[in-house]
Short mmCIF file of C-alpha atoms in Angstrom, two decimals:
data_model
loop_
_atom_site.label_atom_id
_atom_site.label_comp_id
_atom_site.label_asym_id
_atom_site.label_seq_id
_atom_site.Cartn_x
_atom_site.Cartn_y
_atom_site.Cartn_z
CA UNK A 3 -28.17 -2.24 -30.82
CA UNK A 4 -24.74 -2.31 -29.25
CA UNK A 5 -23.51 0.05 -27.61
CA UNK A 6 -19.41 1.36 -28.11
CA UNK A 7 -16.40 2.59 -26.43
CA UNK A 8 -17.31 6.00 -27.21
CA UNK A 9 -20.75 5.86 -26.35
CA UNK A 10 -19.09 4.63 -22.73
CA UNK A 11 -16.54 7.60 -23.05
CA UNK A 12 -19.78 9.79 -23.89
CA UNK A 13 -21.52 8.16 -20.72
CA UNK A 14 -18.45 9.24 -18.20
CA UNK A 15 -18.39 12.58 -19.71
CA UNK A 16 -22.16 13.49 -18.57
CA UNK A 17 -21.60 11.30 -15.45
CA UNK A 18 -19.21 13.95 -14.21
CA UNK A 19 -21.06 16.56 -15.99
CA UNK A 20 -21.67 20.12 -13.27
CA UNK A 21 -25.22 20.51 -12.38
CA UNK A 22 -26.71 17.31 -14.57
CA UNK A 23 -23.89 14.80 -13.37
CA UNK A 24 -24.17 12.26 -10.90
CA UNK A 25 -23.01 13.51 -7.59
CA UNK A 26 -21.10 10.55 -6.41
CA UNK A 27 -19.41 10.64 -9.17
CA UNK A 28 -18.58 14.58 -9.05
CA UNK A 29 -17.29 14.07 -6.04
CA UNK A 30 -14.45 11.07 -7.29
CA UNK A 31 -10.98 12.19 -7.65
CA UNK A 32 -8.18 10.13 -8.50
CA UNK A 33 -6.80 8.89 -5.24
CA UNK A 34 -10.40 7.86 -4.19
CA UNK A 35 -11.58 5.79 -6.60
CA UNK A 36 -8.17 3.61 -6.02
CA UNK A 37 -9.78 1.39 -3.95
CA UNK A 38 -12.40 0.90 -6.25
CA UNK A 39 -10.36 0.15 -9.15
CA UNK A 40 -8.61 -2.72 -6.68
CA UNK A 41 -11.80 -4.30 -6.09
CA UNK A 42 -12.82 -4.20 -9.78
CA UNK A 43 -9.49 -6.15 -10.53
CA UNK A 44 -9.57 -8.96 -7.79
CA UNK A 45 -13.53 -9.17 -8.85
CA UNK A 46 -12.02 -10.40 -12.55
CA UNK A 47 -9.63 -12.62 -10.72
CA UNK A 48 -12.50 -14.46 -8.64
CA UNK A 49 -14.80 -14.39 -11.95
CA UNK A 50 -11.97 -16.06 -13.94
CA UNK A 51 -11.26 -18.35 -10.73
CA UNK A 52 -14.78 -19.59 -10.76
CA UNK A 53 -14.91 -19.88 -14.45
CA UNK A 54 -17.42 -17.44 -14.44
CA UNK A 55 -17.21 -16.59 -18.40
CA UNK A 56 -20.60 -14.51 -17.78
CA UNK A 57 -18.94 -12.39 -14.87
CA UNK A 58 -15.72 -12.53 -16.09
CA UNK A 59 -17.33 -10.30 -19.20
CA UNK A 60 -18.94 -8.20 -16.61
CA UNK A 61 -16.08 -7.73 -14.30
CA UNK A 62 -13.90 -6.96 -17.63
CA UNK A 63 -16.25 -4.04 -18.10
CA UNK A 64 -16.14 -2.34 -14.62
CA UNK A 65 -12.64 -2.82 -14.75
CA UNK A 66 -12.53 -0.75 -18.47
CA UNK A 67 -14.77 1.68 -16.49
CA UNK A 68 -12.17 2.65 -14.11
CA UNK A 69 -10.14 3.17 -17.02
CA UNK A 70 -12.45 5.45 -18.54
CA UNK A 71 -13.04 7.04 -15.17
CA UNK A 72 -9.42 8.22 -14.83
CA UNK A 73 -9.26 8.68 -18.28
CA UNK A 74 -12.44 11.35 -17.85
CA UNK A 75 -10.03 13.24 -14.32
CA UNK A 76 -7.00 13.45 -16.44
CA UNK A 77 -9.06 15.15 -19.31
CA UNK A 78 -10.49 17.78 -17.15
CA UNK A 79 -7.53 18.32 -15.06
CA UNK A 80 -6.05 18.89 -19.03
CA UNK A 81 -3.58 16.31 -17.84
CA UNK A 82 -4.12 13.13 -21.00
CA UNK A 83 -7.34 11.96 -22.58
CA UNK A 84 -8.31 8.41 -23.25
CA UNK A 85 -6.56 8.59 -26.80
CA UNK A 86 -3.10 9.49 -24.83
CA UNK A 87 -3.67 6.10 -22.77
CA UNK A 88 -4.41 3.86 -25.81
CA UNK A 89 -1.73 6.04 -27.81
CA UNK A 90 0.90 5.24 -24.78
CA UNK A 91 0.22 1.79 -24.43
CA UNK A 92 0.18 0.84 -28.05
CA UNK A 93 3.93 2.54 -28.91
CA UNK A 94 5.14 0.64 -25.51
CA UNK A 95 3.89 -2.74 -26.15
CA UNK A 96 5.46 -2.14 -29.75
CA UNK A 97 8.88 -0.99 -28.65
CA UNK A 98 9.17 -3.99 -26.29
CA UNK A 99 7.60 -6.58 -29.36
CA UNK A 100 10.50 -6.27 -31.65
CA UNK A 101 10.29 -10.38 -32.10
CA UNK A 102 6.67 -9.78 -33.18
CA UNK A 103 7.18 -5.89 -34.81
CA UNK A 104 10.66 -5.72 -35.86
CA UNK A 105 10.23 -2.33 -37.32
CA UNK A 106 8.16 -0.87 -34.56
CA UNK A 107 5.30 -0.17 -36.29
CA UNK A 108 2.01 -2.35 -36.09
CA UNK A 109 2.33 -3.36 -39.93
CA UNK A 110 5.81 -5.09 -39.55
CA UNK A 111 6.49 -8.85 -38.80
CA UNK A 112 8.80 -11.14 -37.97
CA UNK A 113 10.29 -13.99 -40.45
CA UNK A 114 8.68 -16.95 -38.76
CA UNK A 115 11.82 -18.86 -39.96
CA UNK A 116 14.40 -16.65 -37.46
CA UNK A 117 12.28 -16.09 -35.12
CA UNK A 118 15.23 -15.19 -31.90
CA UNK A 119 14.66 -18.52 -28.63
CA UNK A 120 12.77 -17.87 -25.67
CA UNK A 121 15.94 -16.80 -23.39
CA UNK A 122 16.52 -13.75 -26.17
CA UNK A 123 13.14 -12.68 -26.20
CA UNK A 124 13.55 -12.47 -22.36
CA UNK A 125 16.98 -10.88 -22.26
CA UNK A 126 15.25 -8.05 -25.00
CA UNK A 127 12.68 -7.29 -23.06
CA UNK A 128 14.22 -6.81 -19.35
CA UNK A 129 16.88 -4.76 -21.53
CA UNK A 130 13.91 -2.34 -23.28
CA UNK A 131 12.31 -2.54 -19.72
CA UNK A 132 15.61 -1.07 -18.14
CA UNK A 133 16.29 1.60 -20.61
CA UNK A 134 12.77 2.57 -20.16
CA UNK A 135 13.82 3.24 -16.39
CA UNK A 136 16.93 4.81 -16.92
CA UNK A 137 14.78 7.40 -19.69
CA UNK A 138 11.89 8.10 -17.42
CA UNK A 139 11.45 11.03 -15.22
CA UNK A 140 11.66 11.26 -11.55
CA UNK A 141 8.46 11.83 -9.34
CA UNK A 142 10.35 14.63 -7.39
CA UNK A 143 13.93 15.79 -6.17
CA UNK A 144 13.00 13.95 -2.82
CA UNK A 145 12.45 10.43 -4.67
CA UNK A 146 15.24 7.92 -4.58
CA UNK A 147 18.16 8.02 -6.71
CA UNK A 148 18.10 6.03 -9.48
CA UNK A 149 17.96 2.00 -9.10
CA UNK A 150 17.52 -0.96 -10.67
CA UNK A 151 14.25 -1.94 -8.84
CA UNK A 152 12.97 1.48 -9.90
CA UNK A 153 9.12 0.74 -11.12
CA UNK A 154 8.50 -1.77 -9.01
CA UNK A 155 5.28 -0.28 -7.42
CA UNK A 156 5.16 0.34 -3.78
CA UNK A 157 1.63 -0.03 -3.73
CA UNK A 158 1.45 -3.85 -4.86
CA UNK A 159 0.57 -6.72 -2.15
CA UNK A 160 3.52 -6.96 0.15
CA UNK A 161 3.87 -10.76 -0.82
CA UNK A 162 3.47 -9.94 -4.86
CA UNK A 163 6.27 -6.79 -4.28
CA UNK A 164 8.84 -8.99 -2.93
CA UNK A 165 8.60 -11.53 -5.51
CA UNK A 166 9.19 -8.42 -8.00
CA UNK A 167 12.51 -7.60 -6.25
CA UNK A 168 13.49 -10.76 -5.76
CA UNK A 169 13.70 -11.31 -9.73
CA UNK A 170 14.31 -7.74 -10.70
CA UNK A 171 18.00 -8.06 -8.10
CA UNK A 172 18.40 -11.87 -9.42
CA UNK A 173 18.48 -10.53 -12.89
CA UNK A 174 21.25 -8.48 -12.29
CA UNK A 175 23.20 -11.22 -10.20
CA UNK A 176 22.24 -11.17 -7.17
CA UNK A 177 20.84 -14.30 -6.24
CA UNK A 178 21.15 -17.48 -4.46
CA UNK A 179 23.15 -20.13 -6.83
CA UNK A 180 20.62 -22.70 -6.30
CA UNK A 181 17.64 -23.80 -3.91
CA UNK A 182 19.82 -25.55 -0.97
CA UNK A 183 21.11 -22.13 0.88
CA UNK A 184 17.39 -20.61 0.56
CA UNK A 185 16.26 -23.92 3.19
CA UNK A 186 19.46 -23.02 5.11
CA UNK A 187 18.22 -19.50 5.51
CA UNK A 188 14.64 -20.26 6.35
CA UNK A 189 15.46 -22.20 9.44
CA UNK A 190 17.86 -19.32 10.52
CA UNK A 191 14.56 -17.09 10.01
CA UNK A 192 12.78 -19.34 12.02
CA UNK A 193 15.23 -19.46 15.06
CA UNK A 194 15.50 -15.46 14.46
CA UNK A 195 12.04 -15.30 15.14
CA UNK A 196 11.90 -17.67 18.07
CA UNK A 197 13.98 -15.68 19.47
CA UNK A 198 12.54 -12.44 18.86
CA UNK A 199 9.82 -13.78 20.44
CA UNK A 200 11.24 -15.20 23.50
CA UNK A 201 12.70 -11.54 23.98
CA UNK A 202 9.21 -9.69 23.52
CA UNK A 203 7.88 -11.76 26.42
CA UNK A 204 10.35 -11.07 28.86
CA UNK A 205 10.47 -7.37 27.82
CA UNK A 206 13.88 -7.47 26.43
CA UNK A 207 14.58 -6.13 22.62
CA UNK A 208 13.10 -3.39 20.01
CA UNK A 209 9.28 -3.17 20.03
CA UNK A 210 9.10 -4.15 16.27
CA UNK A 211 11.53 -7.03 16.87
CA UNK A 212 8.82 -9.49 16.38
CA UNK A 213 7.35 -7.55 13.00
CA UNK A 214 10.51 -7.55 11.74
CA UNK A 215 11.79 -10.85 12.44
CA UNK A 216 8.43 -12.39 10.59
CA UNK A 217 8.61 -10.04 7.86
CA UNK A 218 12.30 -11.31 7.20
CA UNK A 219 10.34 -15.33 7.25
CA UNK A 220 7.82 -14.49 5.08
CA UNK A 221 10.35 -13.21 2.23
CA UNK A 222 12.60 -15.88 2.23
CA UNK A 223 9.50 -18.29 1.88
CA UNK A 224 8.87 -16.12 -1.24
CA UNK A 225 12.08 -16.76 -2.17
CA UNK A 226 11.31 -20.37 -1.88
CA UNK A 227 8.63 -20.16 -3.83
CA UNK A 228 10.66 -18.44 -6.59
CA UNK A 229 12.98 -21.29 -6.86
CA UNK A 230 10.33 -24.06 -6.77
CA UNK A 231 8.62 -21.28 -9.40
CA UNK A 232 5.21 -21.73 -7.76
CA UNK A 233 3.47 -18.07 -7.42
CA UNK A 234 3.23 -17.72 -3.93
CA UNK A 235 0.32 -15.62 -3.67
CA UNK A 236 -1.71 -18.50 -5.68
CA UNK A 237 -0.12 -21.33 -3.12
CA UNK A 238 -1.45 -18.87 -0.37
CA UNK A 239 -4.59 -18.62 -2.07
CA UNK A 240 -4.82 -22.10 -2.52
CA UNK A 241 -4.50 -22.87 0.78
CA UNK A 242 -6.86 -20.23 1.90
CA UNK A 243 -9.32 -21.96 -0.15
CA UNK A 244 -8.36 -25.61 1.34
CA UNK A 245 -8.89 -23.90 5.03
CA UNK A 246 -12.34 -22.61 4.17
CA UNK A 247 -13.49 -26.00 2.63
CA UNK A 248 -12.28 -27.97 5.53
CA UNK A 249 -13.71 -25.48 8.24
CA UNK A 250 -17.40 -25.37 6.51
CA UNK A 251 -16.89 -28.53 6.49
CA UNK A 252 -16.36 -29.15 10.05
CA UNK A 253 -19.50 -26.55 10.82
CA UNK A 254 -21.47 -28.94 8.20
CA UNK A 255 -20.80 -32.01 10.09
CA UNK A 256 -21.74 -30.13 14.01
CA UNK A 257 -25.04 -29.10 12.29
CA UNK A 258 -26.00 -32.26 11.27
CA UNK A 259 -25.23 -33.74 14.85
CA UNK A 260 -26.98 -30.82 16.71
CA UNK A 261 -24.15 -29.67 17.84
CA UNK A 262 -22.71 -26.28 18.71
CA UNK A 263 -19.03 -25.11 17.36
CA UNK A 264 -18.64 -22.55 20.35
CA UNK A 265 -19.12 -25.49 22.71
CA UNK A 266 -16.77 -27.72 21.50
CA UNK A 267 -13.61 -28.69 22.55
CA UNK A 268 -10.18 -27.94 20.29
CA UNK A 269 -9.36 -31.62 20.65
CA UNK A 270 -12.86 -32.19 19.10
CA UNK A 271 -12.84 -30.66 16.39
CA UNK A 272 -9.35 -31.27 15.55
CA UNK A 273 -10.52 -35.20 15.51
CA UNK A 274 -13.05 -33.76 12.63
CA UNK A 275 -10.34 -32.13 11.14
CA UNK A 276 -8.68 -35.27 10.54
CA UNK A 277 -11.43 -36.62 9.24
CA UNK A 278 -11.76 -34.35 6.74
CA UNK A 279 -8.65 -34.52 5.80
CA UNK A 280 -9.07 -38.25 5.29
CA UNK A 281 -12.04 -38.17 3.18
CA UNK A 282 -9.97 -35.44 0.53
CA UNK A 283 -7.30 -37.71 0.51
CA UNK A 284 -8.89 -40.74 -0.39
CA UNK A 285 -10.82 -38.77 -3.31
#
C-alpha cells in the first residue's frame, strides 16, 4: 500500500498529539523549526546538485513535512489549516497565470494561436506582483511605509536579497544603462575599501568602516553578476566547489608522498596548487 497526504496530515496530527505525542515535537513552535525547514531546502538543492533522483524524492518529502508541520501550528493556534495553504496558493498562482488561465479559474485556457511574447508575460506578472503589494496588509504600525521592494524577505541570504533589490529597483528605472559604469564602480569599491582598511590600522575612522566598505564590494559584484546574468550565489558555489576539489586534492597528493600539510611551507603547496590547476586545464 501507499500511503497519502492525509494519512501524512493524520501522522502530524498525533505527532503533536498531548499526552500520546512525540515530545520533541510538542515542544516545536513556529520560529523553531525555521532552521529546520532551511536545512530541509538546501538538502533538496544538494540532492538535485548531485543528481541524486533517490534523495531528491526523499528530501522533497521532509521538505512537504515542514509544510505540514506549520500547517499542523497554524491549525491549533486556529490561525489556517493545510486546505487554507493549498486554497491560497492555488487562487495566487491563478491570478498571476492569466496567459495560461485567462479566466482565472483552473478550467480556462489560452488560444495557443495569441498566446501574448515573453516580455508581456513578464510585464503582467511584475504588474499582478505589485498590486498584490500595494493590497496586502502591513505587519504592524511600526513597519515601513509602503515601497516598492516591499516582500522582498529580510530573511533571505544576504547575497540572494541583494540580487532581489537590485531587479525589483531596476524594474522601476533605476538602474545602470549598461555593464561599463558597474566595472567603473567596482574599482572605486575596491580603493574605498583599501582605504578603509589603511584607516582601521592606524586607528583612524568608524569601527564598522571596514564592514561597511566590503559590504558596499560585495553588492556591486552582485550587480555584476546581474548584468553578465550569471546567479551569483551558483558562481560562488561553483567556486566553492572548485576550492574544495583542488585543496583535497593537494592533501591527496602530501599523503601519497608521506608528507604532512601542517609542515609545509605556503610556497609549497602553492607549487601543488599550480599543478593542479594544470592537470584541470588540460582535461
Amino acid at each position: 500500500m501507499s500511503y497519502s497526504l492525509e494519512d501524512l496530515k493524520f501522522l502530524m496530527a498525533r505527532l503533536r498529539k498531548p499526552d500520546t505525542g512525540c515530545p520533541w515535537d510538542l515542544k516545536q513552535t513556529f520560529d523553531s523549526i525555521v532552521p529546520h525547514t532551511l536545512e530541509e531546502a538546501y538538502e533538496v538543492a544538494d540532492a538535485i546538485e548531485r543528481k541524486d533522483y533517490g534523495d531528491i524524492r526523499d528530501e522533497l518529502g521532509d521538505l512537504l513535512f515542514q509544510v505540514i508541520f506549520y500547517s499542523q501550528l497554524g491549525a491549533e493556534e486556529g490561525r489556517f489549516e493545510f486546505a487554507d495553504v493549498v486554497d491560497g496558493i492555488v487562487r495566487k498562482l491563478l491570478r498571476r497565470h492569466p496567459h495560461v488561465f485567462p479566466d482565472g479559474t483552473l478550467e480556462s485556457e489560452v488560444d495557443p494561436d495569441n498566446r501574448p511574447g515573453d516580455d508581456e508575460i513578464r510585464a503582467s506578472w511584475e504588474r499582478i506582483k505589485a498590486e498584490e503589494r500595494a493590497l496586502a496588509p502591513k505587519q504592524s504600525s511600526a513597519a515601513l511605509s509602503a515601497s516598492r521592494l516591499d516582500g522582498i524577505a529580510r530573511t533571505l541570504p544576504a547575497m540572494a536579497r541583494a540580487e532581489k533589490l537590485q531587479r525589483r529597483a531596476a524594474n522601476h528605472g533605476f538602474d545602470w544603462p549598461d555593464i561599463g559604469p558597474v566595472f567603473d564602480k567596482l574599482h572605486e569599491e575596491i580603493d574605498e575599501l583599501k582605504e578603509a582598511w589603511s584607516n582601521s590600522l592606524s586607528g583612524e575612522g568608524p569601527e564598522d568602516a571596514v564592514e561597511d566598505e566590503l559590504g558596499d564590494l560585495l553588492f556591486v559584484c552582485v550587480n555584476l553578476a546581474r548584468f553578465m546574468k550569471v546567479v551569483p550565489e551558483k558562481a560562488l558555489h561553483r567556486t566553492n566547489h572548485k576550492f574544495e576539489a583542488r585543496f583535497r586534492a593537494i592533501e591527496s597528493h602530501l599523503e601519497q608522498q608521506g608528507r604532512d600539510m601542517d609542515s609545509e611551507s605556503l610556497e609549497a603547496l602553492d607549487q601543488i596548487w599550480q599543478a593542479v590547476k594544470g592537470v584541470e586545464k588540460r582535461r
